Amino acid sequence: MKNKFLSLAGIIFFALACGLGPPTTPMPSQQSVETIVAATFDALTAVAPPTAEATQESGQLTPDGTPVNTTEVSFFIPNGIANDATSAMTTDVEYPYINPSLGDMPQHVKLTLNLYALNGTQFEPHIMIFHSAEYSQYTENTAGMISAMQSLQYVDGQPLPENLSSDFSAHIHAVNFKNGRGVRYLTQVFTNFLPVNNNELFYYYQGLTDDGQYYIQAILPINTPFLAADSNPNTPLPADGIPFNMDDFSGYLDTIAQRLNSADTFSFTPYLEYLDAMIESMQVTGY
């Protein structure tokens, strides 16, 4: 069965996939991640607020943090995101693919961020590294994603290729790492008409090393003050929150996306700027 990814690659970034039944109240146009996912994930415990110091040369905030070095990758975790990362090799079926009938995924590196800045969110904060050729062979959908990544030359403000895009996305931005390139955005997976909320919103990154050998995916929960705490439409909103509107769901999503786009990167938890800095610091050596 051909699935689209994220349409998080589809906040990105999903509906049931690969033979699983559709949601009780499907979205009008579910693509990408929305067409695949129907499960929830756990998150880790919180850390202290972010700290930063200004460099004498630039005056810009430069985060302190923790370097992570494994056989496969090195990167830097700014304070306020997590305190370290645990690396494992696995063939587990990973988000957004959860249907066991697909079989094991290709062996890949999974880096789980420990003592993450948010707890109790739907998704576990993690970064994955796949051999791109093997990931491409997993499904038609993953083949389309790798193909789109290979030709991606994203410029901020342009639409993303269909295989990488989502029905709901905000803060779309090209982010390159030390030996590769990619794009990130904020998204939420939808299997029904529900509010955008701090339990389910996440930072989604897709990247490819310069040699095309490795595909990188990051799923990192993120919060912002004006969103509801969870997906319950009756949960009280913050004073400046945007009321949920099921009768004009597309208009509601557009309004939320515009508000997210206009929000300062340091108004998020963790700081959006720091999540980008963590991705930018990555050097993939492979496995």
PDB file of N, CA, C and O in Angstrom, residues 168-243:
ATOM      1  N   PHE A 168      -0.246  20.296   8.326  1.00  0.00           N
ATOM      2  CA  PHE A 168      -0.078  21.339   9.333  1.00  0.00           C
ATOM      3  C   PHE A 168       1.401  21.461   9.660  1.00  0.00           C
ATOM      4  O   PHE A 168       2.027  20.510  10.120  1.00  0.00           O
ATOM      5  N   SER A 169       1.945  22.623   9.379  1.00  0.00           N
ATOM      6  CA  SER A 169       3.353  22.848   9.683  1.00  0.00           C
ATOM      7  C   SER A 169       3.583  24.324   9.918  1.00  0.00           C
ATOM      8  O   SER A 169       2.861  25.172   9.398  1.00  0.00           O
ATOM      9  N   ALA A 170       4.591  24.598  10.726  1.00  0.00           N
ATOM     10  CA  ALA A 170       4.940  25.980  11.031  1.00  0.00           C
ATOM     11  C   ALA A 170       6.438  26.063  11.260  1.00  0.00           C
ATOM     12  O   ALA A 170       7.094  25.066  11.541  1.00  0.00           O
ATOM     13  N   HIS A 171       6.977  27.283  11.142  1.00  0.00           N
ATOM     14  CA  HIS A 171       8.406  27.518  11.333  1.00  0.00           C
ATOM     15  C   HIS A 171       9.243  26.573  10.456  1.00  0.00           C
ATOM     16  O   HIS A 171      10.209  25.970  10.922  1.00  0.00           O
ATOM     17  N   ILE A 172       8.881  26.452   9.185  1.00  0.00           N
ATOM     18  CA  ILE A 172       9.659  25.628   8.257  1.00  0.00           C
ATOM     19  C   ILE A 172      10.981  26.344   7.968  1.00  0.00           C
ATOM     20  O   ILE A 172      10.986  27.523   7.618  1.00  0.00           O
ATOM     21  N   HIS A 173      12.063  25.620   8.127  1.00  0.00           N
ATOM     22  CA  HIS A 173      13.366  26.283   8.019  1.00  0.00           C
ATOM     23  C   HIS A 173      14.438  25.278   7.599  1.00  0.00           C
ATOM     24  O   HIS A 173      14.503  24.172   8.146  1.00  0.00           O
ATOM     25  N   ALA A 174      15.248  25.655   6.627  1.00  0.00           N
ATOM     26  CA  ALA A 174      16.385  24.814   6.229  1.00  0.00           C
ATOM     27  C   ALA A 174      17.419  24.823   7.348  1.00  0.00           C
ATOM     28  O   ALA A 174      17.783  25.884   7.849  1.00  0.00           O
ATOM     29  N   VAL A 175      17.878  23.637   7.742  1.00  0.00           N
ATOM     30  CA  VAL A 175      18.898  23.515   8.782  1.00  0.00           C
ATOM     31  C   VAL A 175      19.940  22.510   8.291  1.00  0.00           C
ATOM     32  O   VAL A 175      19.621  21.340   8.047  1.00  0.00           O
ATOM     33  N   ASN A 176      21.164  22.968   8.136  1.00  0.00           N
ATOM     34  CA  ASN A 176      22.249  22.095   7.715  1.00  0.00           C
ATOM     35  C   ASN A 176      23.075  21.668   8.916  1.00  0.00           C
ATOM     36  O   ASN A 176      23.254  22.441   9.861  1.00  0.00           O
ATOM     37  N   PHE A 177      23.573  20.438   8.891  1.00  0.00           N
ATOM     38  CA  PHE A 177      24.490  19.994   9.931  1.00  0.00           C
ATOM     39  C   PHE A 177      25.887  19.896   9.335  1.00  0.00           C
ATOM     40  O   PHE A 177      26.100  20.249   8.166  1.00  0.00           O
ATOM     41  N   LYS A 178      26.871  19.465  10.138  1.00  0.00           N
ATOM     42  CA  LYS A 178      28.262  19.591   9.715  1.00  0.00           C
ATOM     43  C   LYS A 178      28.571  18.865   8.416  1.00  0.00           C
ATOM     44  O   LYS A 178      29.377  19.343   7.607  1.00  0.00           O
ATOM     45  N   ASN A 179      27.972  17.716   8.192  1.00  0.00           N
ATOM     46  CA  ASN A 179      28.230  17.013   6.932  1.00  0.00           C
ATOM     47  C   ASN A 179      26.935  16.602   6.248  1.00  0.00           C
ATOM     48  O   ASN A 179      26.799  15.513   5.702  1.00  0.00           O
ATOM     49  N   GLY A 180      25.967  17.527   6.288  1.00  0.00           N
ATOM     50  CA  GLY A 180      24.709  17.230   5.618  1.00  0.00           C
ATOM     51  C   GLY A 180      23.767  18.416   5.626  1.00  0.00           C
ATOM     52  O   GLY A 180      24.104  19.506   6.072  1.00  0.00           O
ATOM     53  N   ARG A 181      22.565  18.190   5.124  1.00  0.00           N
ATOM     54  CA  ARG A 181      21.585  19.261   4.994  1.00  0.00           C
ATOM     55  C   ARG A 181      20.189  18.687   5.240  1.00  0.00           C
ATOM     56  O   ARG A 181      19.979  17.469   5.175  1.00  0.00           O
ATOM     57  N   GLY A 182      19.257  19.581   5.508  1.00  0.00           N
ATOM     58  CA  GLY A 182      17.893  19.124   5.721  1.00  0.00           C
ATOM     59  C   GLY A 182      16.960  20.262   6.037  1.00  0.00           C
ATOM     60  O   GLY A 182      17.265  21.434   5.798  1.00  0.00           O
ATOM     61  N   VAL A 183      15.808  19.927   6.580  1.00  0.00           N
ATOM     62  CA  VAL A 183      14.779  20.914   6.868  1.00  0.00           C
ATOM     63  C   VAL A 183      14.019  20.488   8.114  1.00  0.00           C
ATOM     64  O   VAL A 183      13.838  19.302   8.370  1.00  0.00           O
ATOM     65  N   ARG A 184      13.582  21.489   8.888  1.00  0.00           N
ATOM     66  CA  ARG A 184      12.769  21.201  10.069  1.00  0.00           C
ATOM     67  C   ARG A 184      11.502  22.022  10.044  1.00  0.00           C
ATOM     68  O   ARG A 184      11.398  23.047   9.370  1.00  0.00           O
ATOM     69  N   TYR A 185      10.517  21.560  10.800  1.00  0.00           N
ATOM     70  CA  TYR A 185       9.312  22.352  11.027  1.00  0.00           C
ATOM     71  C   TYR A 185       8.624  21.842  12.288  1.00  0.00           C
ATOM     72  O   TYR A 185       8.954  20.774  12.810  1.00  0.00           O
ATOM     73  N   LEU A 186       7.663  22.604  12.765  1.00  0.00           N
ATOM     74  CA  LEU A 186       6.854  22.200  13.903  1.00  0.00           C
ATOM     75  C   LEU A 186       5.569  21.598  13.376  1.00  0.00           C
ATOM     76  O   LEU A 186       4.975  22.101  12.427  1.00  0.00           O
ATOM     77  N   THR A 187       5.112  20.506  14.011  1.00  0.00           N
ATOM     78  CA  THR A 187       3.945  19.823  13.507  1.00  0.00           C
ATOM     79  C   THR A 187       3.232  19.068  14.613  1.00  0.00           C
ATOM     80  O   THR A 187       3.743  18.915  15.711  1.00  0.00           O
ATOM     81  N   GLN A 188       2.084  18.564  14.266  1.00  0.00           N
ATOM     82  CA  GLN A 188       1.320  17.700  15.168  1.00  0.00           C
ATOM     83  C   GLN A 188       0.626  16.648  14.321  1.00  0.00           C
ATOM     84  O   GLN A 188       0.165  16.920  13.217  1.00  0.00           O
ATOM     85  N   VAL A 189       0.555  15.437  14.838  1.00  0.00           N
ATOM     86  CA  VAL A 189      -0.111  14.336  14.150  1.00  0.00           C
ATOM     87  C   VAL A 189      -1.601  14.363  14.477  1.00  0.00           C
ATOM     88  O   VAL A 189      -1.986  14.453  15.636  1.00  0.00           O
ATOM     89  N   PHE A 190      -2.417  14.283  13.448  1.00  0.00           N
ATOM     90  CA  PHE A 190      -3.862  14.302  13.657  1.00  0.00           C
ATOM     91  C   PHE A 190      -4.490  13.015  13.157  1.00  0.00           C
ATOM     92  O   PHE A 190      -4.271  12.608  12.022  1.00  0.00           O
ATOM     93  N   THR A 191      -5.313  12.380  14.002  1.00  0.00           N
ATOM     94  CA  THR A 191      -6.161  11.280  13.564  1.00  0.00           C
ATOM     95  C   THR A 191      -7.634  11.660  13.740  1.00  0.00           C
ATOM     96  O   THR A 191      -8.513  10.846  13.543  1.00  0.00           O
ATOM     97  N   ASN A 192      -7.856  12.911  14.128  1.00  0.00           N
ATOM     98  CA  ASN A 192      -9.212  13.396  14.360  1.00  0.00           C
ATOM     99  C   ASN A 192      -9.175  14.925  14.405  1.00  0.00           C
ATOM    100  O   ASN A 192      -8.096  15.516  14.370  1.00  0.00           O
ATOM    101  N   PHE A 193     -10.319  15.542  14.513  1.00  0.00           N
ATOM    102  CA  PHE A 193     -10.390  16.997  14.645  1.00  0.00           C
ATOM    103  C   PHE A 193     -10.152  17.370  16.108  1.00  0.00           C
ATOM    104  O   PHE A 193     -11.071  17.268  16.937  1.00  0.00           O
ATOM    105  N   LEU A 194      -8.929  17.793  16.414  1.00  0.00           N
ATOM    106  CA  LEU A 194      -8.554  18.109  17.788  1.00  0.00           C
ATOM    107  C   LEU A 194      -7.685  19.357  17.818  1.00  0.00           C
ATOM    108  O   LEU A 194      -7.063  19.714  16.810  1.00  0.00           O
ATOM    109  N   PRO A 195      -7.589  20.009  18.962  1.00  0.00           N
ATOM    110  CA  PRO A 195      -6.781  21.227  19.047  1.00  0.00           C
ATOM    111  C   PRO A 195      -5.287  20.949  18.897  1.00  0.00           C
ATOM    112  O   PRO A 195      -4.796  19.879  19.269  1.00  0.00           O
ATOM    113  N   VAL A 196      -4.562  21.905  18.372  1.00  0.00           N
ATOM    114  CA  VAL A 196      -3.105  21.900  18.438  1.00  0.00           C
ATOM    115  C   VAL A 196      -2.743  22.172  19.895  1.00  0.00           C
ATOM    116  O   VAL A 196      -3.283  23.095  20.509  1.00  0.00           O
ATOM    117  N   ASN A 197      -1.855  21.350  20.458  1.00  0.00           N
ATOM    118  CA  ASN A 197      -1.635  21.440  21.900  1.00  0.00           C
ATOM    119  C   ASN A 197      -0.203  21.087  22.283  1.00  0.00           C
ATOM    120  O   ASN A 197       0.543  20.498  21.499  1.00  0.00           O
ATOM    121  N   ASN A 198       0.156  21.441  23.507  1.00  0.00           N
ATOM    122  CA  ASN A 198       1.528  21.259  23.974  1.00  0.00           C
ATOM    123  C   ASN A 198       1.872  19.816  24.306  1.00  0.00           C
ATOM    124  O   ASN A 198       3.046  19.494  24.483  1.00  0.00           O
ATOM    125  N   ASN A 199       0.898  18.943  24.380  1.00  0.00           N
ATOM    126  CA  ASN A 199       1.194  17.528  24.608  1.00  0.00           C
ATOM    127  C   ASN A 199       1.665  16.836  23.340  1.00  0.00           C
ATOM    128  O   ASN A 199       2.406  15.857  23.400  1.00  0.00           O
ATOM    129  N   GLU A 200       1.256  17.353  22.174  1.00  0.00           N
ATOM    130  CA  GLU A 200       1.493  16.650  20.914  1.00  0.00           C
ATOM    131  C   GLU A 200       2.333  17.415  19.897  1.00  0.00           C
ATOM    132  O   GLU A 200       2.771  16.837  18.895  1.00  0.00           O
ATOM    133  N   LEU A 201       2.548  18.697  20.097  1.00  0.00           N
ATOM    134  CA  LEU A 201       3.360  19.474  19.156  1.00  0.00           C
ATOM    135  C   LEU A 201       4.812  19.017  19.233  1.00  0.00           C
ATOM    136  O   LEU A 201       5.333  18.755  20.316  1.00  0.00           O
ATOM    137  N   PHE A 202       5.479  18.897  18.101  1.00  0.00           N
ATOM    138  CA  PHE A 202       6.889  18.533  18.125  1.00  0.00           C
ATOM    139  C   PHE A 202       7.672  19.158  16.977  1.00  0.00           C
ATOM    140  O   PHE A 202       7.118  19.596  15.967  1.00  0.00           O
ATOM    141  N   TYR A 203       8.965  19.218  17.191  1.00  0.00           N
ATOM    142  CA  TYR A 203       9.959  19.685  16.220  1.00  0.00           C
ATOM    143  C   TYR A 203      10.353  18.470  15.399  1.00  0.00           C
ATOM    144  O   TYR A 203      10.759  17.447  15.947  1.00  0.00           O
ATOM    145  N   TYR A 204      10.218  18.582  14.083  1.00  0.00           N
ATOM    146  CA  TYR A 204      10.497  17.442  13.210  1.00  0.00           C
ATOM    147  C   TYR A 204      11.605  17.817  12.233  1.00  0.00           C
ATOM    148  O   TYR A 204      11.498  18.830  11.538  1.00  0.00           O
ATOM    149  N   TYR A 205      12.641  16.991  12.184  1.00  0.00           N
ATOM    150  CA  TYR A 205      13.761  17.261  11.286  1.00  0.00           C
ATOM    151  C   TYR A 205      14.006  16.062  10.395  1.00  0.00           C
ATOM    152  O   TYR A 205      13.964  14.912  10.839  1.00  0.00           O
ATOM    153  N   GLN A 206      14.281  16.346   9.107  1.00  0.00           N
ATOM    154  CA  GLN A 206      14.717  15.327   8.158  1.00  0.00           C
ATOM    155  C   GLN A 206      15.967  15.842   7.456  1.00  0.00           C
ATOM    156  O   GLN A 206      15.989  16.981   6.985  1.00  0.00           O
ATOM    157  N   GLY A 207      16.988  15.003   7.392  1.00  0.00           N
ATOM    158  CA  GLY A 207      18.225  15.418   6.759  1.00  0.00           C
ATOM    159  C   GLY A 207      18.915  14.271   6.060  1.00  0.00           C
ATOM    160  O   GLY A 207      18.573  13.102   6.249  1.00  0.00           O
ATOM    161  N   LEU A 208      19.886  14.611   5.250  1.00  0.00           N
ATOM    162  CA  LEU A 208      20.659  13.632   4.496  1.00  0.00           C
ATOM    163  C   LEU A 208      22.113  14.072   4.501  1.00  0.00           C
ATOM    164  O   LEU A 208      22.408  15.266   4.325  1.00  0.00           O
ATOM    165  N   THR A 209      23.021  13.128   4.733  1.00  0.00           N
ATOM    166  CA  THR A 209      24.435  13.489   4.700  1.00  0.00           C
ATOM    167  C   THR A 209      24.831  13.892   3.284  1.00  0.00           C
ATOM    168  O   THR A 209      24.195  13.502   2.303  1.00  0.00           O
ATOM    169  N   ASP A 210      25.898  14.669   3.182  1.00  0.00           N
ATOM    170  CA  ASP A 210      26.330  15.184   1.880  1.00  0.00           C
ATOM    171  C   ASP A 210      26.652  14.068   0.889  1.00  0.00           C
ATOM    172  O   ASP A 210      26.484  14.249  -0.326  1.00  0.00           O
ATOM    173  N   ASP A 211      27.123  12.924   1.398  1.00  0.00           N
ATOM    174  CA  ASP A 211      27.432  11.810   0.499  1.00  0.00           C
ATOM    175  C   ASP A 211      26.209  10.955   0.180  1.00  0.00           C
ATOM    176  O   ASP A 211      26.298   9.975  -0.579  1.00  0.00           O
ATOM    177  N   GLY A 212      25.057  11.318   0.749  1.00  0.00           N
ATOM    178  CA  GLY A 212      23.821  10.590   0.471  1.00  0.00           C
ATOM    179  C   GLY A 212      23.697   9.258   1.171  1.00  0.00           C
ATOM    180  O   GLY A 212      22.701   8.547   0.957  1.00  0.00           O
ATOM    181  N   GLN A 213      24.625   8.926   2.035  1.00  0.00           N
ATOM    182  CA  GLN A 213      24.654   7.588   2.630  1.00  0.00           C
ATOM    183  C   GLN A 213      23.710   7.431   3.822  1.00  0.00           C
ATOM    184  O   GLN A 213      23.230   6.330   4.098  1.00  0.00           O
ATOM    185  N   TYR A 214      23.446   8.529   4.531  1.00  0.00           N
ATOM    186  CA  TYR A 214      22.689   8.419   5.779  1.00  0.00           C
ATOM    187  C   TYR A 214      21.534   9.412   5.827  1.00  0.00           C
ATOM    188  O   TYR A 214      21.686  10.586   5.477  1.00  0.00           O
ATOM    189  N   TYR A 215      20.383   8.902   6.272  1.00  0.00           N
ATOM    190  CA  TYR A 215      19.177   9.696   6.458  1.00  0.00           C
ATOM    191  C   TYR A 215      19.000   9.964   7.951  1.00  0.00           C
ATOM    192  O   TYR A 215      19.087   9.048   8.778  1.00  0.00           O
ATOM    193  N   ILE A 216      18.761  11.214   8.321  1.00  0.00           N
ATOM    194  CA  ILE A 216      18.620  11.625   9.707  1.00  0.00           C
ATOM    195  C   ILE A 216      17.182  12.063   9.953  1.00  0.00           C
ATOM    196  O   ILE A 216      16.602  12.801   9.149  1.00  0.00           O
ATOM    197  N   GLN A 217      16.631  11.622  11.079  1.00  0.00           N
ATOM    198  CA  GLN A 217      15.287  12.040  11.464  1.00  0.00           C
ATOM    199  C   GLN A 217      15.297  12.370  12.952  1.00  0.00           C
ATOM    200  O   GLN A 217      15.831  11.602  13.753  1.00  0.00           O
ATOM    201  N   ALA A 218      14.730  13.517  13.323  1.00  0.00           N
ATOM    202  CA  ALA A 218      14.633  13.904  14.721  1.00  0.00           C
ATOM    203  C   ALA A 218      13.187  14.232  15.056  1.00  0.00           C
ATOM    204  O   ALA A 218      12.499  14.907  14.287  1.00  0.00           O
ATOM    205  N   ILE A 219      12.737  13.737  16.205  1.00  0.00           N
ATOM    206  CA  ILE A 219      11.397  14.001  16.712  1.00  0.00           C
ATOM    207  C   ILE A 219      11.565  14.512  18.134  1.00  0.00           C
ATOM    208  O   ILE A 219      11.949  13.755  19.040  1.00  0.00           O
ATOM    209  N   LEU A 220      11.308  15.808  18.339  1.00  0.00           N
ATOM    210  CA  LEU A 220      11.628  16.463  19.602  1.00  0.00           C
ATOM    211  C   LEU A 220      10.420  17.276  20.072  1.00  0.00           C
ATOM    212  O   LEU A 220      10.054  18.267  19.437  1.00  0.00           O
ATOM    213  N   PRO A 221       9.780  16.863  21.159  1.00  0.00           N
ATOM    214  CA  PRO A 221       8.632  17.618  21.671  1.00  0.00           C
ATOM    215  C   PRO A 221       8.991  19.071  21.945  1.00  0.00           C
ATOM    216  O   PRO A 221      10.129  19.385  22.328  1.00  0.00           O
ATOM    217  N   ILE A 222       8.019  19.958  21.749  1.00  0.00           N
ATOM    218  CA  ILE A 222       8.244  21.389  21.970  1.00  0.00           C
ATOM    219  C   ILE A 222       6.935  22.017  22.443  1.00  0.00           C
ATOM    220  O   ILE A 222       5.843  21.579  22.053  1.00  0.00           O
ATOM    221  N   ASN A 223       7.028  23.010  23.305  1.00  0.00           N
ATOM    222  CA  ASN A 223       5.864  23.721  23.839  1.00  0.00           C
ATOM    223  C   ASN A 223       5.971  25.209  23.562  1.00  0.00           C
ATOM    224  O   ASN A 223       7.063  25.727  23.347  1.00  0.00           O
ATOM    225  N   THR A 224       4.810  25.871  23.593  1.00  0.00           N
ATOM    226  CA  THR A 224       4.772  27.324  23.517  1.00  0.00           C
ATOM    227  C   THR A 224       3.614  27.818  24.384  1.00  0.00           C
ATOM    228  O   THR A 224       2.597  27.111  24.520  1.00  0.00           O
ATOM    229  N   PRO A 225       3.718  28.983  25.019  1.00  0.00           N
ATOM    230  CA  PRO A 225       2.773  29.371  26.062  1.00  0.00           C
ATOM    231  C   PRO A 225       1.316  29.527  25.636  1.00  0.00           C
ATOM    232  O   PRO A 225       0.419  29.375  26.463  1.00  0.00           O
ATOM    233  N   PHE A 226       1.023  29.837  24.372  1.00  0.00           N
ATOM    234  CA  PHE A 226      -0.360  30.151  24.014  1.00  0.00           C
ATOM    235  C   PHE A 226      -1.195  28.936  23.651  1.00  0.00           C
ATOM    236  O   PHE A 226      -2.407  29.053  23.421  1.00  0.00           O
ATOM    237  N   LEU A 227      -0.580  27.726  23.617  1.00  0.00           N
ATOM    238  CA  LEU A 227      -1.327  26.524  23.262  1.00  0.00           C
ATOM    239  C   LEU A 227      -1.964  25.870  24.479  1.00  0.00           C
ATOM    240  O   LEU A 227      -1.484  26.012  25.612  1.00  0.00           O
ATOM    241  N   ALA A 228      -3.034  25.108  24.229  1.00  0.00           N
ATOM    242  CA  ALA A 228      -3.661  24.322  25.294  1.00  0.00           C
ATOM    243  C   ALA A 228      -2.709  23.237  25.777  1.00  0.00           C
ATOM    244  O   ALA A 228      -1.803  22.816  25.054  1.00  0.00           O
ATOM    245  N   ALA A 229      -2.925  22.751  26.983  1.00  0.00           N
ATOM    246  CA  ALA A 229      -2.041  21.744  27.559  1.00  0.00           C
ATOM    247  C   ALA A 229      -2.193  20.391  26.886  1.00  0.00           C
ATOM    248  O   ALA A 229      -1.222  19.635  26.771  1.00  0.00           O
ATOM    249  N   ASP A 230      -3.395  20.066  26.398  1.00  0.00           N
ATOM    250  CA  ASP A 230      -3.631  18.753  25.801  1.00  0.00           C
ATOM    251  C   ASP A 230      -4.690  18.868  24.711  1.00  0.00           C
ATOM    252  O   ASP A 230      -5.145  19.963  24.375  1.00  0.00           O
ATOM    253  N   SER A 231      -5.088  17.713  24.174  1.00  0.00           N
ATOM    254  CA  SER A 231      -5.991  17.698  23.016  1.00  0.00           C
ATOM    255  C   SER A 231      -7.469  17.780  23.377  1.00  0.00           C
ATOM    256  O   SER A 231      -8.317  17.795  22.478  1.00  0.00           O
ATOM    257  N   ASN A 232      -7.792  17.816  24.654  1.00  0.00           N
ATOM    258  CA  ASN A 232      -9.198  17.904  25.062  1.00  0.00           C
ATOM    259  C   ASN A 232      -9.745  19.284  24.697  1.00  0.00           C
ATOM    260  O   ASN A 232      -9.262  20.298  25.195  1.00  0.00           O
ATOM    261  N   PRO A 233     -10.764  19.357  23.835  1.00  0.00           N
ATOM    262  CA  PRO A 233     -11.295  20.675  23.433  1.00  0.00           C
ATOM    263  C   PRO A 233     -11.825  21.493  24.608  1.00  0.00           C
ATOM    264  O   PRO A 233     -11.975  22.714  24.494  1.00  0.00           O
ATOM    265  N   ASN A 234     -12.103  20.824  25.748  1.00  0.00           N
ATOM    266  CA  ASN A 234     -12.636  21.530  26.921  1.00  0.00           C
ATOM    267  C   ASN A 234     -11.550  21.995  27.884  1.00  0.00           C
ATOM    268  O   ASN A 234     -11.863  22.652  28.884  1.00  0.00           O
ATOM    269  N   THR A 235     -10.287  21.657  27.599  1.00  0.00           N
ATOM    270  CA  THR A 235      -9.201  22.130  28.448  1.00  0.00           C
ATOM    271  C   THR A 235      -9.102  23.652  28.355  1.00  0.00           C
ATOM    272  O   THR A 235      -9.078  24.200  27.252  1.00  0.00           O
ATOM    273  N   PRO A 236      -9.057  24.340  29.489  1.00  0.00           N
ATOM    274  CA  PRO A 236      -8.980  25.812  29.433  1.00  0.00           C
ATOM    275  C   PRO A 236      -7.745  26.283  28.676  1.00  0.00           C
ATOM    276  O   PRO A 236      -6.664  25.725  28.810  1.00  0.00           O
ATOM    277  N   LEU A 237      -7.935  27.332  27.882  1.00  0.00           N
ATOM    278  CA  LEU A 237      -6.838  27.929  27.124  1.00  0.00           C
ATOM    279  C   LEU A 237      -6.134  28.991  27.959  1.00  0.00           C
ATOM    280  O   LEU A 237      -6.737  29.594  28.856  1.00  0.00           O
ATOM    281  N   PRO A 238      -4.857  29.249  27.666  1.00  0.00           N
ATOM    282  CA  PRO A 238      -4.217  30.427  28.245  1.00  0.00           C
ATOM    283  C   PRO A 238      -4.974  31.691  27.826  1.00  0.00           C
ATOM    284  O   PRO A 238      -5.749  31.676  26.863  1.00  0.00           O
ATOM    285  N   ALA A 239      -4.737  32.780  28.524  1.00  0.00           N
ATOM    286  CA  ALA A 239      -5.466  34.026  28.265  1.00  0.00           C
ATOM    287  C   ALA A 239      -5.356  34.480  26.819  1.00  0.00           C
ATOM    288  O   ALA A 239      -6.298  35.039  26.250  1.00  0.00           O
ATOM    289  N   ASP A 240      -4.192  34.237  26.205  1.00  0.00           N
ATOM    290  CA  ASP A 240      -3.991  34.663  24.816  1.00  0.00           C
ATOM    291  C   ASP A 240      -4.095  33.493  23.843  1.00  0.00           C
ATOM    292  O   ASP A 240      -3.604  33.560  22.718  1.00  0.00           O
ATOM    293  N   GLY A 241      -4.747  32.398  24.259  1.00  0.00           N
ATOM    294  CA  GLY A 241      -4.876  31.225  23.405  1.00  0.00           C
ATOM    295  C   GLY A 241      -5.866  31.430  22.270  1.00  0.00           C
ATOM    296  O   GLY A 241      -6.703  32.334  22.303  1.00  0.00           O
ATOM    297  N   ILE A 242      -5.779  30.576  21.256  1.00  0.00           N
ATOM    298  CA  ILE A 242      -6.660  30.641  20.094  1.00  0.00           C
ATOM    299  C   ILE A 242      -7.745  29.580  20.248  1.00  0.00           C
ATOM    300  O   ILE A 242      -7.441  28.379  20.312  1.00  0.00           O
ATOM    301  N   PRO A 243      -9.013  29.952  20.323  1.00  0.00           N
ATOM    302  CA  PRO A 243     -10.088  28.975  20.533  1.00  0.00           C
ATOM    303  C   PRO A 243     -10.126  27.925  19.422  1.00  0.00           C
ATOM    304  O   PRO A 243      -9.937  28.244  18.238  1.00  0.00           O
TER     305      PRO A 243
END
